[in-house]
């Protein structure tokens, strides 16, 4: 039998099952193209970081500093009050001189306990505008009345002022100071209810002559900010940072002699018809009593209570500095808030009067023989080598003096003035001695150097004062 059938292939797969018609494909996992270049990319990033890491570190530090400055200065940094055009004259010796620190109002800060804070903690501007001068309070000192020694015989009132006639034989004392003996010096340190003291202006022909018009103006001042430039010394820097209240209530007085007046007028800085240059009332002093201009400068610095008989407060600013804070705010921060009578800056470099004496001689700021005479007297009187008296730093920088005019602070300044006349004009040497000997002054604020830097813009001396001649 013929076998003509159709050959049928036999398979275990079901022809109707779609899966049986498709052969499974196995896809290889593709590699990420980026993975091949990742090592190169990482290397480039590392190279960039190594190149720019200082900038990356400085950026957040700069941001942090800006943030801290804004936080600390918020509400305290104020633009100077609107001023007349003349307010900005006499601020530099020439147009070519760089401004340097002039007119800067940014606060000075320091780190205390890990926190950065402002050195001078003034009230906010809105509170400064409302500040009032406090009522008189009874002083804690037993000293109630201070009498100033003056000539009584009238013998020296005849004649005219002559510098060569004023000096007493073998002494720096003269008709302005009176001749204070060592015995009188010792007596004047005693604090009693009523005390007598030499304090300048001893004779009518002793010098430091001021016009009657200026005297009348000075009697109107209750609060005064003062400076001086004798012998054509430093320029006059306009005060800044004042509240409108201080502009109304505070006198700003600059003492010049005729040499300074001529020097400033030659530079185009002229006093107007009302005796002002900007905010400063310029008072011309004639017949300066000392050949040494540094001694002449001690008169307005140490004896403002003699010059301004009705003033209750004064702020002295050396001519090398620009005062840049609100005066009433400074009085509140340094005196009223802490119940002090006198505030003065600590010395930045030294603490001992004996160390300061060595520095004065080394820098040729006083003759060695004069310094030795002064130190010999202080050793004889028992001035200790201690760097602190009554818990206070002994040495003061003294370019800024803030004080209430009380009998005891007036006595302190008179005694201090007499020491710089008797010995050397370097008042840093005599300040610790007065602080040590005058037991009645205890309410004294020796503020740190950073506070002084917040109070003023330091410009430095720009020219040497010319000494007086016969």
mmCIF file of N, CA and C in Angstrom, residues 321-423:
data_model
loop_
_atom_site.group_PDB
_atom_site.id
_atom_site.type_symbol
_atom_site.label_atom_id
_atom_site.label_comp_id
_atom_site.label_asym_id
_atom_site.label_seq_id
_atom_site.Cartn_x
_atom_site.Cartn_y
_atom_site.Cartn_z
ATOM 1 N N UNK A 321 41.967 114.694 66.452
ATOM 2 C CA UNK A 321 40.832 113.782 66.328
ATOM 3 C C UNK A 321 39.579 114.521 65.853
ATOM 4 N N UNK A 322 38.705 113.771 65.189
ATOM 5 C CA UNK A 322 37.383 114.267 64.809
ATOM 6 C C UNK A 322 36.336 113.608 65.694
ATOM 7 N N UNK A 323 35.627 114.404 66.465
ATOM 8 C CA UNK A 323 34.584 113.877 67.340
ATOM 9 C C UNK A 323 33.401 113.431 66.489
ATOM 10 N N UNK A 324 32.922 112.186 66.699
ATOM 11 C CA UNK A 324 31.925 111.643 65.766
ATOM 12 C C UNK A 324 30.708 111.010 66.461
ATOM 13 N N UNK A 325 30.417 111.430 67.666
ATOM 14 C CA UNK A 325 29.272 110.873 68.386
ATOM 15 C C UNK A 325 28.427 111.995 68.994
ATOM 16 N N UNK A 326 27.216 111.633 69.370
ATOM 17 C CA UNK A 326 26.309 112.590 69.984
ATOM 18 C C UNK A 326 26.783 112.929 71.394
ATOM 19 N N UNK A 327 27.059 114.195 71.704
ATOM 20 C CA UNK A 327 27.624 114.551 73.016
ATOM 21 C C UNK A 327 26.737 114.147 74.188
ATOM 22 N N UNK A 328 25.433 114.433 74.107
ATOM 23 C CA UNK A 328 24.554 114.052 75.208
ATOM 24 C C UNK A 328 24.492 112.531 75.345
ATOM 25 N N UNK A 329 24.533 111.827 74.224
ATOM 26 C CA UNK A 329 24.558 110.368 74.275
ATOM 27 C C UNK A 329 25.826 109.845 74.921
ATOM 28 N N UNK A 330 26.957 110.526 74.683
ATOM 29 C CA UNK A 330 28.231 110.137 75.301
ATOM 30 C C UNK A 330 28.173 110.359 76.812
ATOM 31 N N UNK A 331 27.620 111.486 77.225
ATOM 32 C CA UNK A 331 27.473 111.747 78.664
ATOM 33 C C UNK A 331 26.594 110.685 79.313
ATOM 34 N N UNK A 332 25.500 110.304 78.637
ATOM 35 C CA UNK A 332 24.612 109.278 79.196
ATOM 36 C C UNK A 332 25.320 107.939 79.297
ATOM 37 N N UNK A 333 26.096 107.575 78.273
ATOM 38 C CA UNK A 333 26.735 106.260 78.244
ATOM 39 C C UNK A 333 27.901 106.149 79.215
ATOM 40 N N UNK A 334 28.684 107.224 79.368
ATOM 41 C CA UNK A 334 29.915 107.141 80.155
ATOM 42 C C UNK A 334 29.790 107.703 81.569
ATOM 43 N N UNK A 335 28.796 108.570 81.808
ATOM 44 C CA UNK A 335 28.642 109.168 83.139
ATOM 45 C C UNK A 335 27.295 108.831 83.765
ATOM 46 N N UNK A 336 26.209 109.242 83.142
ATOM 47 C CA UNK A 336 24.898 109.154 83.792
ATOM 48 C C UNK A 336 24.476 107.713 84.042
ATOM 49 N N UNK A 337 24.676 106.851 83.078
ATOM 50 C CA UNK A 337 24.211 105.462 83.200
ATOM 51 C C UNK A 337 24.916 104.736 84.334
ATOM 52 N N UNK A 338 26.189 105.029 84.537
ATOM 53 C CA UNK A 338 26.987 104.318 85.542
ATOM 54 C C UNK A 338 27.275 105.167 86.778
ATOM 55 N N UNK A 339 26.711 106.386 86.826
ATOM 56 C CA UNK A 339 26.865 107.276 87.977
ATOM 57 C C UNK A 339 28.332 107.622 88.232
ATOM 58 N N UNK A 340 29.043 108.021 87.158
ATOM 59 C CA UNK A 340 30.426 108.466 87.267
ATOM 60 C C UNK A 340 30.497 109.984 87.136
ATOM 61 N N UNK A 341 31.603 110.545 87.633
ATOM 62 C CA UNK A 341 31.839 111.987 87.516
ATOM 63 C C UNK A 341 32.862 112.313 86.448
ATOM 64 N N UNK A 342 33.767 111.393 86.179
ATOM 65 C CA UNK A 342 34.835 111.638 85.216
ATOM 66 C C UNK A 342 35.086 110.358 84.428
ATOM 67 N N UNK A 343 35.255 110.491 83.110
ATOM 68 C CA UNK A 343 35.552 109.343 82.254
ATOM 69 C C UNK A 343 36.742 109.690 81.371
ATOM 70 N N UNK A 344 37.683 108.760 81.292
ATOM 71 C CA UNK A 344 38.909 108.990 80.526
ATOM 72 C C UNK A 344 39.412 107.651 80.007
ATOM 73 N N UNK A 345 40.073 107.678 78.876
ATOM 74 C CA UNK A 345 40.495 106.430 78.230
ATOM 75 C C UNK A 345 41.737 105.842 78.880
ATOM 76 N N UNK A 346 41.723 104.532 79.053
ATOM 77 C CA UNK A 346 42.922 103.822 79.499
ATOM 78 C C UNK A 346 44.032 103.963 78.455
ATOM 79 N N UNK A 347 45.271 103.883 78.928
ATOM 80 C CA UNK A 347 46.422 103.867 78.022
ATOM 81 C C UNK A 347 46.457 102.534 77.298
ATOM 82 N N UNK A 348 46.714 102.571 75.998
ATOM 83 C CA UNK A 348 46.656 101.351 75.212
ATOM 84 C C UNK A 348 47.876 100.469 75.305
ATOM 85 N N UNK A 349 49.038 101.039 75.640
ATOM 86 C CA UNK A 349 50.281 100.262 75.573
ATOM 87 C C UNK A 349 50.840 99.882 76.938
ATOM 88 N N UNK A 350 50.692 100.766 77.938
ATOM 89 C CA UNK A 350 51.348 100.524 79.221
ATOM 90 C C UNK A 350 50.398 100.759 80.383
ATOM 91 N N UNK A 351 50.797 100.277 81.563
ATOM 92 C CA UNK A 351 49.985 100.428 82.765
ATOM 93 C C UNK A 351 50.713 101.138 83.892
ATOM 94 N N UNK A 352 52.036 101.191 83.859
ATOM 95 C CA UNK A 352 52.837 101.739 84.954
ATOM 96 C C UNK A 352 53.400 103.105 84.590
ATOM 97 N N UNK A 353 53.350 104.046 85.518
ATOM 98 C CA UNK A 353 53.914 105.363 85.285
ATOM 99 C C UNK A 353 55.424 105.280 85.073
ATOM 100 N N UNK A 354 56.068 104.342 85.720
ATOM 101 C CA UNK A 354 57.520 104.208 85.572
ATOM 102 C C UNK A 354 57.883 103.653 84.201
ATOM 103 N N UNK A 355 57.060 102.736 83.682
ATOM 104 C CA UNK A 355 57.272 102.249 82.305
ATOM 105 C C UNK A 355 57.007 103.359 81.296
ATOM 106 N N UNK A 356 55.985 104.166 81.562
ATOM 107 C CA UNK A 356 55.664 105.277 80.672
ATOM 108 C C UNK A 356 56.795 106.303 80.658
ATOM 109 N N UNK A 357 57.413 106.537 81.793
ATOM 110 C CA UNK A 357 58.526 107.485 81.871
ATOM 111 C C UNK A 357 59.690 107.026 80.990
ATOM 112 N N UNK A 358 59.984 105.737 80.992
ATOM 113 C CA UNK A 358 61.051 105.213 80.133
ATOM 114 C C UNK A 358 60.721 105.424 78.662
ATOM 115 N N UNK A 359 59.447 105.213 78.318
ATOM 116 C CA UNK A 359 59.025 105.389 76.920
ATOM 117 C C UNK A 359 59.104 106.858 76.504
ATOM 118 N N UNK A 360 58.737 107.766 77.420
ATOM 119 C CA UNK A 360 58.798 109.197 77.124
ATOM 120 C C UNK A 360 60.234 109.625 76.825
ATOM 121 N N UNK A 361 61.172 109.151 77.631
ATOM 122 C CA UNK A 361 62.579 109.492 77.425
ATOM 123 C C UNK A 361 63.099 108.852 76.134
ATOM 124 N N UNK A 362 62.747 107.605 75.898
ATOM 125 C CA UNK A 362 63.222 106.894 74.709
ATOM 126 C C UNK A 362 62.744 107.561 73.425
ATOM 127 N N UNK A 363 61.524 108.085 73.447
ATOM 128 C CA UNK A 363 60.945 108.720 72.253
ATOM 129 C C UNK A 363 61.223 110.222 72.194
ATOM 130 N N UNK A 364 62.070 110.714 73.115
ATOM 131 C CA UNK A 364 62.467 112.131 73.143
ATOM 132 C C UNK A 364 61.264 113.072 73.255
ATOM 133 N N UNK A 365 60.275 112.693 74.057
ATOM 134 C CA UNK A 365 59.099 113.530 74.248
ATOM 135 C C UNK A 365 59.228 114.459 75.446
ATOM 136 N N UNK A 366 60.301 114.291 76.214
ATOM 137 C CA UNK A 366 60.599 115.183 77.339
ATOM 138 C C UNK A 366 62.066 115.002 77.693
ATOM 139 N N UNK A 367 62.708 116.054 78.192
ATOM 140 C CA UNK A 367 64.118 115.938 78.586
ATOM 141 C C UNK A 367 64.281 114.909 79.706
ATOM 142 N N UNK A 368 65.280 114.045 79.628
ATOM 143 C CA UNK A 368 65.480 113.012 80.647
ATOM 144 C C UNK A 368 65.630 113.580 82.053
ATOM 145 N N UNK A 369 66.297 114.732 82.169
ATOM 146 C CA UNK A 369 66.508 115.304 83.507
ATOM 147 C C UNK A 369 65.181 115.763 84.126
ATOM 148 N N UNK A 370 64.264 116.301 83.314
ATOM 149 C CA UNK A 370 62.960 116.702 83.836
ATOM 150 C C UNK A 370 62.148 115.489 84.291
ATOM 151 N N UNK A 371 62.207 114.433 83.503
ATOM 152 C CA UNK A 371 61.474 113.210 83.855
ATOM 153 C C UNK A 371 62.025 112.618 85.147
ATOM 154 N N UNK A 372 63.332 112.636 85.301
ATOM 155 C CA UNK A 372 63.944 112.063 86.498
ATOM 156 C C UNK A 372 63.588 112.868 87.742
ATOM 157 N N UNK A 373 63.525 114.192 87.623
ATOM 158 C CA UNK A 373 63.111 115.026 88.760
ATOM 159 C C UNK A 373 61.684 114.672 89.174
ATOM 160 N N UNK A 374 60.817 114.481 88.201
ATOM 161 C CA UNK A 374 59.429 114.132 88.490
ATOM 162 C C UNK A 374 59.331 112.774 89.172
ATOM 163 N N UNK A 375 60.024 111.779 88.626
ATOM 164 C CA UNK A 375 59.979 110.436 89.222
ATOM 165 C C UNK A 375 60.595 110.421 90.610
ATOM 166 N N UNK A 376 61.664 111.199 90.812
ATOM 167 C CA UNK A 376 62.286 111.265 92.137
ATOM 168 C C UNK A 376 61.305 111.814 93.167
ATOM 169 N N UNK A 377 60.524 112.832 92.776
ATOM 170 C CA UNK A 377 59.525 113.389 93.683
ATOM 171 C C UNK A 377 58.436 112.369 93.984
ATOM 172 N N UNK A 378 58.012 111.621 92.952
ATOM 173 C CA UNK A 378 56.950 110.630 93.132
ATOM 174 C C UNK A 378 57.417 109.468 94.004
ATOM 175 N N UNK A 379 58.668 109.064 93.839
ATOM 176 C CA UNK A 379 59.205 108.008 94.717
ATOM 177 C C UNK A 379 59.287 108.519 96.152
ATOM 178 N N UNK A 380 59.704 109.773 96.311
ATOM 179 C CA UNK A 380 59.799 110.361 97.646
ATOM 180 C C UNK A 380 58.429 110.412 98.316
ATOM 181 N N UNK A 381 57.394 110.693 97.525
ATOM 182 C CA UNK A 381 56.043 110.772 98.067
ATOM 183 C C UNK A 381 55.425 109.400 98.293
ATOM 184 N N UNK A 382 56.079 108.338 97.797
ATOM 185 C CA UNK A 382 55.599 106.983 98.057
ATOM 186 C C UNK A 382 54.725 106.389 96.970
ATOM 187 N N UNK A 383 54.743 106.955 95.754
ATOM 188 C CA UNK A 383 53.936 106.398 94.672
ATOM 189 C C UNK A 383 54.363 104.957 94.398
ATOM 190 N N UNK A 384 53.460 104.001 94.522
ATOM 191 C CA UNK A 384 53.852 102.596 94.370
ATOM 192 C C UNK A 384 54.120 102.214 92.924
ATOM 193 N N UNK A 385 54.790 101.083 92.769
ATOM 194 C CA UNK A 385 55.071 100.558 91.439
ATOM 195 C C UNK A 385 53.864 99.841 90.849
ATOM 196 N N UNK A 386 52.807 99.678 91.645
ATOM 197 C CA UNK A 386 51.628 98.940 91.179
ATOM 198 C C UNK A 386 51.101 99.527 89.884
ATOM 199 N N UNK A 387 50.607 98.642 89.032
ATOM 200 C CA UNK A 387 50.048 99.079 87.762
ATOM 201 C C UNK A 387 48.580 99.463 87.888
ATOM 202 N N UNK A 388 47.961 99.205 89.031
ATOM 203 C CA UNK A 388 46.553 99.537 89.236
ATOM 204 C C UNK A 388 46.380 100.177 90.609
ATOM 205 N N UNK A 389 45.555 101.231 90.654
ATOM 206 C CA UNK A 389 45.235 101.891 91.906
ATOM 207 C C UNK A 389 43.736 101.763 92.150
ATOM 208 N N UNK A 390 43.393 101.278 93.318
ATOM 209 C CA UNK A 390 41.976 101.111 93.672
ATOM 210 C C UNK A 390 41.220 100.282 92.628
ATOM 211 N N UNK A 391 41.919 99.298 92.088
ATOM 212 C CA UNK A 391 41.292 98.428 91.102
ATOM 213 C C UNK A 391 41.227 99.007 89.704
ATOM 214 N N UNK A 392 41.727 100.222 89.510
ATOM 215 C CA UNK A 392 41.681 100.875 88.206
ATOM 216 C C UNK A 392 43.066 100.896 87.587
ATOM 217 N N UNK A 393 43.097 100.833 86.252
ATOM 218 C CA UNK A 393 44.363 100.964 85.552
ATOM 219 C C UNK A 393 44.936 102.348 85.808
ATOM 220 N N UNK A 394 46.213 102.420 86.116
ATOM 221 C CA UNK A 394 46.790 103.682 86.561
ATOM 222 C C UNK A 394 46.998 104.678 85.428
ATOM 223 N N UNK A 395 47.338 104.208 84.251
ATOM 224 C CA UNK A 395 47.773 105.086 83.171
ATOM 225 C C UNK A 395 46.605 105.434 82.255
ATOM 226 N N UNK A 396 46.488 106.725 81.920
ATOM 227 C CA UNK A 396 45.423 107.191 81.036
ATOM 228 C C UNK A 396 46.013 107.697 79.724
ATOM 229 N N UNK A 397 45.226 107.599 78.670
ATOM 230 C CA UNK A 397 45.659 108.100 77.360
ATOM 231 C C UNK A 397 45.348 109.588 77.219
ATOM 232 N N UNK A 398 44.217 110.026 77.740
ATOM 233 C CA UNK A 398 43.904 111.447 77.987
ATOM 234 C C UNK A 398 43.671 112.306 76.752
ATOM 235 N N UNK A 399 43.418 111.715 75.591
ATOM 236 C CA UNK A 399 43.078 112.546 74.433
ATOM 237 C C UNK A 399 41.595 112.905 74.431
ATOM 238 N N UNK A 400 40.795 112.183 75.226
ATOM 239 C CA UNK A 400 39.375 112.499 75.403
ATOM 240 C C UNK A 400 39.081 112.491 76.900
ATOM 241 N N UNK A 401 38.484 113.560 77.387
ATOM 242 C CA UNK A 401 38.121 113.657 78.800
ATOM 243 C C UNK A 401 36.649 114.067 78.879
ATOM 244 N N UNK A 402 35.859 113.234 79.517
ATOM 245 C CA UNK A 402 34.426 113.481 79.667
ATOM 246 C C UNK A 402 34.164 113.638 81.165
ATOM 247 N N UNK A 403 33.545 114.759 81.571
ATOM 248 C CA UNK A 403 33.391 114.924 83.008
ATOM 249 C C UNK A 403 32.256 115.865 83.378
ATOM 250 N N UNK A 404 31.802 115.649 84.595
ATOM 251 C CA UNK A 404 30.870 116.566 85.227
ATOM 252 C C UNK A 404 31.683 117.562 86.041
ATOM 253 N N UNK A 405 31.273 118.810 86.021
ATOM 254 C CA UNK A 405 32.009 119.841 86.751
ATOM 255 C C UNK A 405 31.539 119.894 88.205
ATOM 256 N N UNK A 406 32.027 118.958 88.986
ATOM 257 C CA UNK A 406 31.747 118.929 90.417
ATOM 258 C C UNK A 406 32.968 119.468 91.157
ATOM 259 N N UNK A 407 32.834 119.858 92.428
ATOM 260 C CA UNK A 407 33.995 120.361 93.160
ATOM 261 C C UNK A 407 35.181 119.401 93.148
ATOM 262 N N UNK A 408 34.925 118.102 93.296
ATOM 263 C CA UNK A 408 36.044 117.173 93.375
ATOM 264 C C UNK A 408 36.708 116.954 92.013
ATOM 265 N N UNK A 409 35.944 116.924 90.911
ATOM 266 C CA UNK A 409 36.589 116.790 89.597
ATOM 267 C C UNK A 409 37.306 118.078 89.222
ATOM 268 N N UNK A 410 36.760 119.221 89.636
ATOM 269 C CA UNK A 410 37.460 120.482 89.394
ATOM 270 C C UNK A 410 38.794 120.504 90.137
ATOM 271 N N UNK A 411 38.783 120.020 91.400
ATOM 272 C CA UNK A 411 40.017 119.940 92.169
ATOM 273 C C UNK A 411 41.009 119.008 91.495
ATOM 274 N N UNK A 412 40.535 117.870 91.037
ATOM 275 C CA UNK A 412 41.399 116.907 90.345
ATOM 276 C C UNK A 412 42.098 117.570 89.158
ATOM 277 N N UNK A 413 41.339 118.297 88.334
ATOM 278 C CA UNK A 413 41.921 118.912 87.144
ATOM 279 C C UNK A 413 42.890 120.035 87.505
ATOM 280 N N UNK A 414 42.596 120.790 88.559
ATOM 281 C CA UNK A 414 43.517 121.837 89.003
ATOM 282 C C UNK A 414 44.856 121.242 89.443
ATOM 283 N N UNK A 415 44.786 120.187 90.242
ATOM 284 C CA UNK A 415 46.010 119.534 90.728
ATOM 285 C C UNK A 415 46.800 118.927 89.576
ATOM 286 N N UNK A 416 46.093 118.350 88.634
ATOM 287 C CA UNK A 416 46.746 117.758 87.460
ATOM 288 C C UNK A 416 47.456 118.836 86.646
ATOM 289 N N UNK A 417 46.780 119.971 86.451
ATOM 290 C CA UNK A 417 47.383 121.083 85.721
ATOM 291 C C UNK A 417 48.645 121.571 86.420
ATOM 292 N N UNK A 418 48.609 121.697 87.735
ATOM 293 C CA UNK A 418 49.780 122.165 88.476
ATOM 294 C C UNK A 418 50.962 121.210 88.342
ATOM 295 N N UNK A 419 50.673 119.909 88.223
ATOM 296 C CA UNK A 419 51.763 118.930 88.071
ATOM 297 C C UNK A 419 52.451 119.062 86.722
ATOM 298 N N UNK A 420 51.680 119.280 85.649
ATOM 299 C CA UNK A 420 52.329 119.391 84.333
ATOM 300 C C UNK A 420 53.102 120.709 84.232
ATOM 301 N N UNK A 421 52.688 121.715 84.991
ATOM 302 C CA UNK A 421 53.464 122.958 85.023
ATOM 303 C C UNK A 421 54.747 122.762 85.831
ATOM 304 N N UNK A 422 54.644 122.087 86.965
ATOM 305 C CA UNK A 422 55.807 121.908 87.840
ATOM 306 C C UNK A 422 56.860 120.993 87.221
ATOM 307 N N UNK A 423 56.431 119.942 86.528
ATOM 308 C CA UNK A 423 57.377 118.935 86.040
ATOM 309 C C UNK A 423 57.437 118.922 84.510
#
